[in-house]
Amino acid sequence: MDEVLRTAPLKETAPLKELDDWDDFVATLYQQGKSEEQFRNYRTDANPTVTEFYRQNHAQQTLDFVLKKKAEYCGLRRGKKSIWEMAEYLNTLVDESDPDTDLSQIEHLLQTSEAIRKEGHPRWFILAGFVHDLGKVLCLYGEPQWAVVGDTFPVGCAYSAQVVFPEFFAANPDANVLEYQGKYGIYEPHCGLDKVHLSFGHDEYIYQVARNYLPEEGLYMLRYHSFYAAHRHGAYRHLMNEHDEEMFAWVRKFNPYDLYSKGREHPDTQAILPFYQDLVSEFFPDQIDW
Ligand SMILES: [Fe+2]
Ligand SMILES: [Fe+2]
């Protein structure tokens, strides 16, 4: 009885066994060498929990919801913490499935940043890799999975068929609001993505946290790394301006490190830690607003 009470509400908001199941799904989706036709068969790559996750995400990310969450989190009123304290906090998001083979959240971040570092990219680029998923702490704030991860998409205008599982948008209340369903919806042509509200998640939150500290190229990586319809499929260009187009070259440069750097091997955290301590304090003050 107890067990039922404890797991039932969880399933409603947490269909994924682990938050990283979504990241793994996307990595499978965009496996190197896949043809467009193979890609379009994504429904067969999605297990029932991933499919359920997208069903919830697409049905509940309304313009109203996004504005509410931005008002709640983007003012950064949850107190001051260092990047390291937040990384430690994110690490408490432990996967139950197999603690021996699974990597911790910090290890995932280090794999991404180490892959970037190995290819000789600038220090801010490495740092963007290291912090890019820290926004997943939203999950620890009590947000449901569908408000933390998932490919992002603009709300307040027509949904693109380039977003995976577009059929699930039919259940979104915004689908019945005429004003939100025009090609441009509430936006002006080429108004620029800064004026466009994307579905809420970990990208927007870490962007807000880092916006005063990283160069703009890095901020685009943080803010749009899950906007696959745009950076992978070229959708929503009618909302982007020329500056977005230029900056998206960096988002695309970042994406492979996010997707393909995941290995099973635990990085030698102790050995590389001094490098990251230097790097973090080069760009961030010790305490920042979250
Ligand atoms: Fe991410
Ligand atoms: Fe990531």
Tab-separated table of C-alpha atoms and ligand atoms in Angstrom:
chain	number	residue	atom	x	y	z
A	1	MET	CA	0.000	0.000	0.000
A	2	ASP	CA	2.762	2.351	1.057
A	3	GLU	CA	4.684	1.496	-2.080
A	4	VAL	CA	1.712	2.375	-4.283
A	5	LEU	CA	1.245	5.710	-2.559
A	6	ARG	CA	4.894	6.533	-2.940
A	7	THR	CA	5.361	5.629	-6.592
A	8	ALA	CA	2.032	6.603	-8.155
A	9	PRO	CA	2.428	10.400	-8.140
A	10	LEU	CA	6.056	10.046	-9.148
A	11	LYS	CA	5.175	8.156	-12.309
A	12	GLU	CA	2.803	10.907	-13.316
A	13	THR	CA	5.531	13.510	-13.428
A	14	ALA	CA	8.568	11.261	-13.821
A	15	PRO	CA	8.049	8.663	-16.527
A	16	LEU	CA	11.807	8.426	-17.176
A	17	LYS	CA	13.670	6.102	-14.850
A	18	GLU	CA	16.566	8.550	-14.890
A	19	LEU	CA	16.719	12.103	-16.151
A	20	ASP	CA	19.591	11.057	-18.421
A	21	ASP	CA	17.329	8.648	-20.322
A	22	TRP	CA	16.250	11.621	-22.404
A	23	ASP	CA	19.881	12.563	-23.183
A	24	ASP	CA	20.587	8.944	-24.134
A	25	PHE	CA	17.549	8.901	-26.428
A	26	VAL	CA	18.714	12.045	-28.218
A	27	ALA	CA	22.207	10.578	-28.594
A	28	THR	CA	20.696	7.478	-30.237
A	29	LEU	CA	18.517	9.666	-32.416
A	30	TYR	CA	21.457	11.621	-33.777
A	31	GLN	CA	23.939	8.776	-33.953
A	32	GLN	CA	26.696	9.590	-36.410
A	33	GLY	CA	26.115	8.187	-39.892
A	34	LYS	CA	22.338	7.858	-39.577
A	35	SER	CA	20.361	8.709	-42.691
A	36	GLU	CA	17.415	11.118	-42.578
A	37	GLU	CA	15.116	8.143	-43.177
A	38	GLN	CA	16.592	6.195	-40.271
A	39	PHE	CA	16.244	9.320	-38.177
A	40	ARG	CA	12.570	9.611	-39.037
A	41	ASN	CA	12.039	6.154	-37.538
A	42	TYR	CA	12.708	7.625	-34.102
A	43	ARG	CA	9.467	6.270	-32.724
A	44	THR	CA	10.961	2.799	-32.760
A	45	ASP	CA	14.056	4.048	-30.857
A	46	ALA	CA	11.882	5.504	-28.158
A	47	ASN	CA	11.004	3.145	-25.346
A	48	PRO	CA	7.584	3.605	-23.697
A	49	THR	CA	8.986	5.788	-20.917
A	50	VAL	CA	10.611	8.185	-23.399
A	51	THR	CA	7.405	8.308	-25.439
A	52	GLU	CA	5.384	9.035	-22.306
A	53	PHE	CA	7.882	11.724	-21.370
A	54	TYR	CA	7.358	13.505	-24.724
A	55	ARG	CA	3.602	13.121	-24.417
A	56	GLN	CA	3.689	14.998	-21.097
A	57	ASN	CA	6.211	17.577	-22.312
A	58	HIS	CA	4.342	18.515	-25.475
A	59	ALA	CA	0.946	18.584	-23.767
A	60	GLN	CA	1.953	20.775	-20.836
A	61	GLN	CA	4.537	23.282	-22.091
A	62	THR	CA	2.129	26.122	-22.842
A	63	LEU	CA	3.043	29.800	-23.266
A	64	ASP	CA	1.369	30.434	-19.928
A	65	PHE	CA	3.419	27.766	-18.215
A	66	VAL	CA	6.671	29.059	-19.698
A	67	LEU	CA	5.962	32.631	-18.589
A	68	LYS	CA	5.127	31.392	-15.108
A	69	LYS	CA	8.341	29.396	-14.799
A	70	LYS	CA	10.452	32.227	-16.185
A	71	ALA	CA	8.944	34.562	-13.595
A	72	GLU	CA	9.678	31.985	-10.919
A	73	TYR	CA	13.292	31.156	-11.803
A	74	CYS	CA	14.822	33.713	-14.143
A	75	GLY	CA	15.030	36.413	-11.470
A	76	LEU	CA	17.567	34.119	-9.733
A	77	ARG	CA	16.068	34.510	-6.296
A	78	ARG	CA	16.967	31.121	-4.858
A	79	GLY	CA	20.104	32.316	-3.126
A	80	LYS	CA	23.836	32.397	-3.748
A	81	LYS	CA	25.963	29.351	-4.341
A	82	SER	CA	29.252	28.646	-6.061
A	83	ILE	CA	29.393	26.638	-9.295
A	84	TRP	CA	30.994	23.860	-7.240
A	85	GLU	CA	28.282	23.814	-4.619
A	86	MET	CA	25.703	23.560	-7.390
A	87	ALA	CA	27.625	20.781	-9.129
A	88	GLU	CA	27.752	18.877	-5.815
A	89	TYR	CA	24.038	19.491	-5.362
A	90	LEU	CA	23.294	18.208	-8.864
A	91	ASN	CA	25.338	15.140	-8.032
A	92	THR	CA	22.774	14.201	-5.385
A	93	LEU	CA	20.514	13.382	-8.322
A	94	VAL	CA	21.560	9.758	-8.137
A	95	ASP	CA	20.486	7.151	-10.630
A	96	GLU	CA	18.933	4.181	-8.937
A	97	SER	CA	19.468	1.746	-11.767
A	98	ASP	CA	23.138	0.781	-11.533
A	99	PRO	CA	25.431	2.903	-9.411
A	100	ASP	CA	28.480	0.884	-10.517
A	101	THR	CA	28.270	1.534	-14.232
A	102	ASP	CA	26.416	4.833	-14.203
A	103	LEU	CA	28.374	8.052	-14.202
A	104	SER	CA	27.561	10.813	-11.776
A	105	GLN	CA	26.228	14.128	-13.079
A	106	ILE	CA	29.617	15.798	-12.499
A	107	GLU	CA	31.318	13.024	-14.446
A	108	HIS	CA	28.921	13.596	-17.366
A	109	LEU	CA	29.812	17.281	-17.329
A	110	LEU	CA	33.530	16.558	-17.165
A	111	GLN	CA	33.318	14.130	-20.091
A	112	THR	CA	31.759	16.848	-22.221
A	113	SER	CA	34.275	19.517	-21.182
A	114	GLU	CA	37.258	17.169	-21.460
A	115	ALA	CA	36.268	16.239	-25.020
A	116	ILE	CA	36.179	19.956	-25.855
A	117	ARG	CA	39.496	20.555	-24.105
A	118	LYS	CA	41.203	17.714	-26.004
A	119	GLU	CA	40.450	19.448	-29.284
A	120	GLY	CA	42.147	22.650	-28.212
A	121	HIS	CA	39.121	24.917	-28.008
A	122	PRO	CA	39.174	28.209	-26.043
A	123	ARG	CA	38.811	28.151	-22.282
A	124	TRP	CA	35.300	29.647	-22.279
A	125	PHE	CA	34.190	26.841	-24.626
A	126	ILE	CA	35.529	24.201	-22.210
A	127	LEU	CA	33.746	25.972	-19.366
A	128	ALA	CA	30.467	26.071	-21.304
A	129	GLY	CA	30.808	22.286	-21.598
A	130	PHE	CA	31.411	21.946	-17.893
A	131	VAL	CA	28.362	23.960	-16.794
A	132	HIS	CA	25.906	23.282	-19.631
A	133	ASP	CA	23.677	20.842	-17.721
A	134	LEU	CA	23.818	22.423	-14.259
A	135	GLY	CA	20.307	23.742	-14.908
A	136	LYS	CA	19.081	20.210	-14.289
A	137	VAL	CA	18.991	21.150	-10.605
A	138	LEU	CA	15.457	22.294	-11.498
A	139	CYS	CA	14.608	18.658	-10.929
A	140	LEU	CA	15.862	18.941	-7.346
A	141	TYR	CA	13.744	22.069	-6.906
A	142	GLY	CA	10.782	19.775	-7.510
A	143	GLU	CA	10.088	20.465	-11.187
A	144	PRO	CA	8.687	17.537	-13.187
A	145	GLN	CA	10.987	15.936	-15.768
A	146	TRP	CA	8.991	17.444	-18.645
A	147	ALA	CA	9.884	20.945	-17.352
A	148	VAL	CA	13.596	20.200	-17.019
A	149	VAL	CA	14.740	18.194	-20.035
A	150	GLY	CA	13.471	17.457	-23.553
A	151	ASP	CA	14.166	19.178	-26.874
A	152	THR	CA	12.990	22.757	-26.611
A	153	PHE	CA	10.600	24.465	-29.036
A	154	PRO	CA	9.029	27.943	-29.322
A	155	VAL	CA	5.666	28.439	-27.669
A	156	GLY	CA	3.131	31.053	-28.798
A	157	CYS	CA	3.488	30.173	-32.489
A	158	ALA	CA	2.891	27.185	-34.778
A	159	TYR	CA	4.718	23.982	-33.841
A	160	SER	CA	7.196	22.678	-36.382
A	161	ALA	CA	6.900	19.124	-37.675
A	162	GLN	CA	10.683	18.984	-37.128
A	163	VAL	CA	10.118	18.601	-33.398
A	164	VAL	CA	10.002	14.900	-32.509
A	165	PHE	CA	6.538	13.483	-31.730
A	166	PRO	CA	4.718	16.531	-33.164
A	167	GLU	CA	1.419	14.625	-32.873
A	168	PHE	CA	1.528	15.104	-29.092
A	169	PHE	CA	1.082	18.865	-29.519
A	170	ALA	CA	-2.604	18.233	-30.254
A	171	ALA	CA	-3.128	17.780	-26.505
A	172	ASN	CA	-1.530	21.153	-25.690
A	173	PRO	CA	-4.198	23.747	-24.765
A	174	ASP	CA	-2.297	26.294	-26.929
A	175	ALA	CA	-3.184	24.202	-29.986
A	176	ASN	CA	-6.704	25.640	-29.647
A	177	VAL	CA	-5.623	29.273	-29.364
A	178	LEU	CA	-5.796	30.720	-32.842
A	179	GLU	CA	-3.379	33.536	-32.067
A	180	TYR	CA	-0.704	31.027	-31.052
A	181	GLN	CA	-1.038	28.874	-34.105
A	182	GLY	CA	-0.040	31.238	-36.899
A	183	LYS	CA	3.395	30.753	-38.447
A	184	TYR	CA	4.677	33.760	-36.433
A	185	GLY	CA	2.064	33.569	-33.677
A	186	ILE	CA	2.725	36.308	-31.125
A	187	TYR	CA	6.118	37.169	-32.703
A	188	GLU	CA	7.341	39.340	-35.578
A	189	PRO	CA	9.186	37.858	-38.576
A	190	HIS	CA	12.918	37.481	-37.780
A	191	CYS	CA	12.429	39.153	-34.402
A	192	GLY	CA	15.390	37.265	-32.966
A	193	LEU	CA	15.357	34.327	-30.558
A	194	ASP	CA	15.922	36.533	-27.542
A	195	LYS	CA	12.313	37.681	-27.996
A	196	VAL	CA	10.992	34.139	-28.464
A	197	HIS	CA	9.847	32.019	-25.545
A	198	LEU	CA	11.065	28.434	-25.781
A	199	SER	CA	9.576	25.592	-23.782
A	200	PHE	CA	11.016	25.844	-20.275
A	201	GLY	CA	13.902	23.697	-19.113
A	202	HIS	CA	17.492	23.412	-17.935
A	203	ASP	CA	18.881	25.387	-20.926
A	204	GLU	CA	17.127	28.647	-20.070
A	205	TYR	CA	17.908	28.387	-16.370
A	206	ILE	CA	21.684	27.892	-16.752
A	207	TYR	CA	21.742	30.625	-19.397
A	208	GLN	CA	20.211	33.071	-16.909
A	209	VAL	CA	22.662	32.027	-14.207
A	210	ALA	CA	25.700	32.420	-16.491
A	211	ARG	CA	24.622	35.408	-18.580
A	212	ASN	CA	26.920	37.932	-16.906
A	213	TYR	CA	29.969	35.716	-16.978
A	214	LEU	CA	30.458	33.864	-20.268
A	215	PRO	CA	31.039	35.271	-23.769
A	216	GLU	CA	27.973	35.388	-25.954
A	217	GLU	CA	29.012	32.386	-28.065
A	218	GLY	CA	29.084	30.286	-24.893
A	219	LEU	CA	25.755	31.671	-23.742
A	220	TYR	CA	24.143	30.599	-27.021
A	221	MET	CA	25.508	27.091	-26.409
A	222	LEU	CA	23.923	27.019	-22.967
A	223	ARG	CA	20.606	28.536	-23.956
A	224	TYR	CA	19.938	26.594	-27.156
A	225	HIS	CA	21.738	23.272	-26.796
A	226	SER	CA	18.415	21.374	-26.617
A	227	PHE	CA	16.787	23.339	-29.462
A	228	TYR	CA	17.309	20.455	-31.898
A	229	ALA	CA	14.572	21.507	-34.329
A	230	ALA	CA	16.591	24.655	-35.027
A	231	HIS	CA	20.246	23.676	-34.719
A	232	ARG	CA	19.859	20.218	-36.299
A	233	HIS	CA	16.936	20.645	-38.670
A	234	GLY	CA	16.975	24.337	-39.576
A	235	ALA	CA	13.417	24.908	-38.341
A	236	TYR	CA	12.172	28.270	-37.031
A	237	ARG	CA	14.547	30.332	-39.150
A	238	HIS	CA	11.632	32.708	-39.771
A	239	LEU	CA	11.972	33.796	-36.126
A	240	MET	CA	15.766	34.032	-36.098
A	241	ASN	CA	17.682	37.160	-37.040
A	242	GLU	CA	21.090	37.382	-38.687
A	243	HIS	CA	22.869	37.488	-35.369
A	244	ASP	CA	21.158	34.255	-34.258
A	245	GLU	CA	22.245	32.630	-37.526
A	246	GLU	CA	25.865	33.583	-36.852
A	247	MET	CA	25.759	32.448	-33.248
A	248	PHE	CA	24.122	29.131	-34.145
A	249	ALA	CA	27.360	28.071	-35.796
A	250	TRP	CA	28.659	27.844	-32.199
A	251	VAL	CA	25.618	25.941	-30.973
A	252	ARG	CA	26.235	23.410	-33.751
A	253	LYS	CA	29.926	23.240	-32.873
A	254	PHE	CA	29.014	22.419	-29.293
A	255	ASN	CA	26.369	19.777	-29.993
A	256	PRO	CA	28.621	16.799	-30.891
A	257	TYR	CA	30.477	17.125	-27.574
A	258	ASP	CA	27.177	17.010	-25.733
A	259	LEU	CA	25.951	14.029	-27.741
A	260	TYR	CA	28.974	11.850	-28.312
A	261	SER	CA	31.306	12.371	-25.383
A	262	LYS	CA	29.477	10.018	-23.070
A	263	GLY	CA	31.591	7.025	-22.253
A	264	ARG	CA	31.453	4.367	-19.615
A	265	GLU	CA	34.833	5.294	-18.233
A	266	HIS	CA	34.944	7.373	-15.090
A	267	PRO	CA	37.080	10.471	-15.721
A	268	ASP	CA	40.075	10.893	-13.381
A	269	THR	CA	38.330	13.640	-11.455
A	270	GLN	CA	41.107	14.199	-8.905
A	271	ALA	CA	43.733	14.712	-11.617
A	272	ILE	CA	41.746	17.221	-13.664
A	273	LEU	CA	40.091	19.073	-10.804
A	274	PRO	CA	42.806	21.772	-10.405
A	275	PHE	CA	42.386	22.742	-14.074
A	276	TYR	CA	38.644	23.180	-13.576
A	277	GLN	CA	39.042	25.073	-10.312
A	278	ASP	CA	41.232	27.593	-12.141
A	279	LEU	CA	38.873	27.725	-15.090
A	280	VAL	CA	35.737	28.296	-13.036
A	281	SER	CA	37.334	31.059	-10.964
A	282	GLU	CA	38.675	32.750	-14.098
A	283	PHE	CA	35.112	33.443	-15.271
A	284	PHE	CA	32.819	33.201	-12.235
A	285	PRO	CA	33.000	34.959	-8.879
A	286	ASP	CA	32.912	32.534	-5.967
A	287	GLN	CA	29.238	33.072	-5.157
A	288	ILE	CA	26.658	33.650	-7.870
A	289	ASP	CA	22.871	34.021	-7.884
A	290	TRP	CA	20.733	30.963	-8.659
B	1	FE	FE	21.406	19.487	-21.634
B	2	FE	FE	24.273	17.571	-21.896
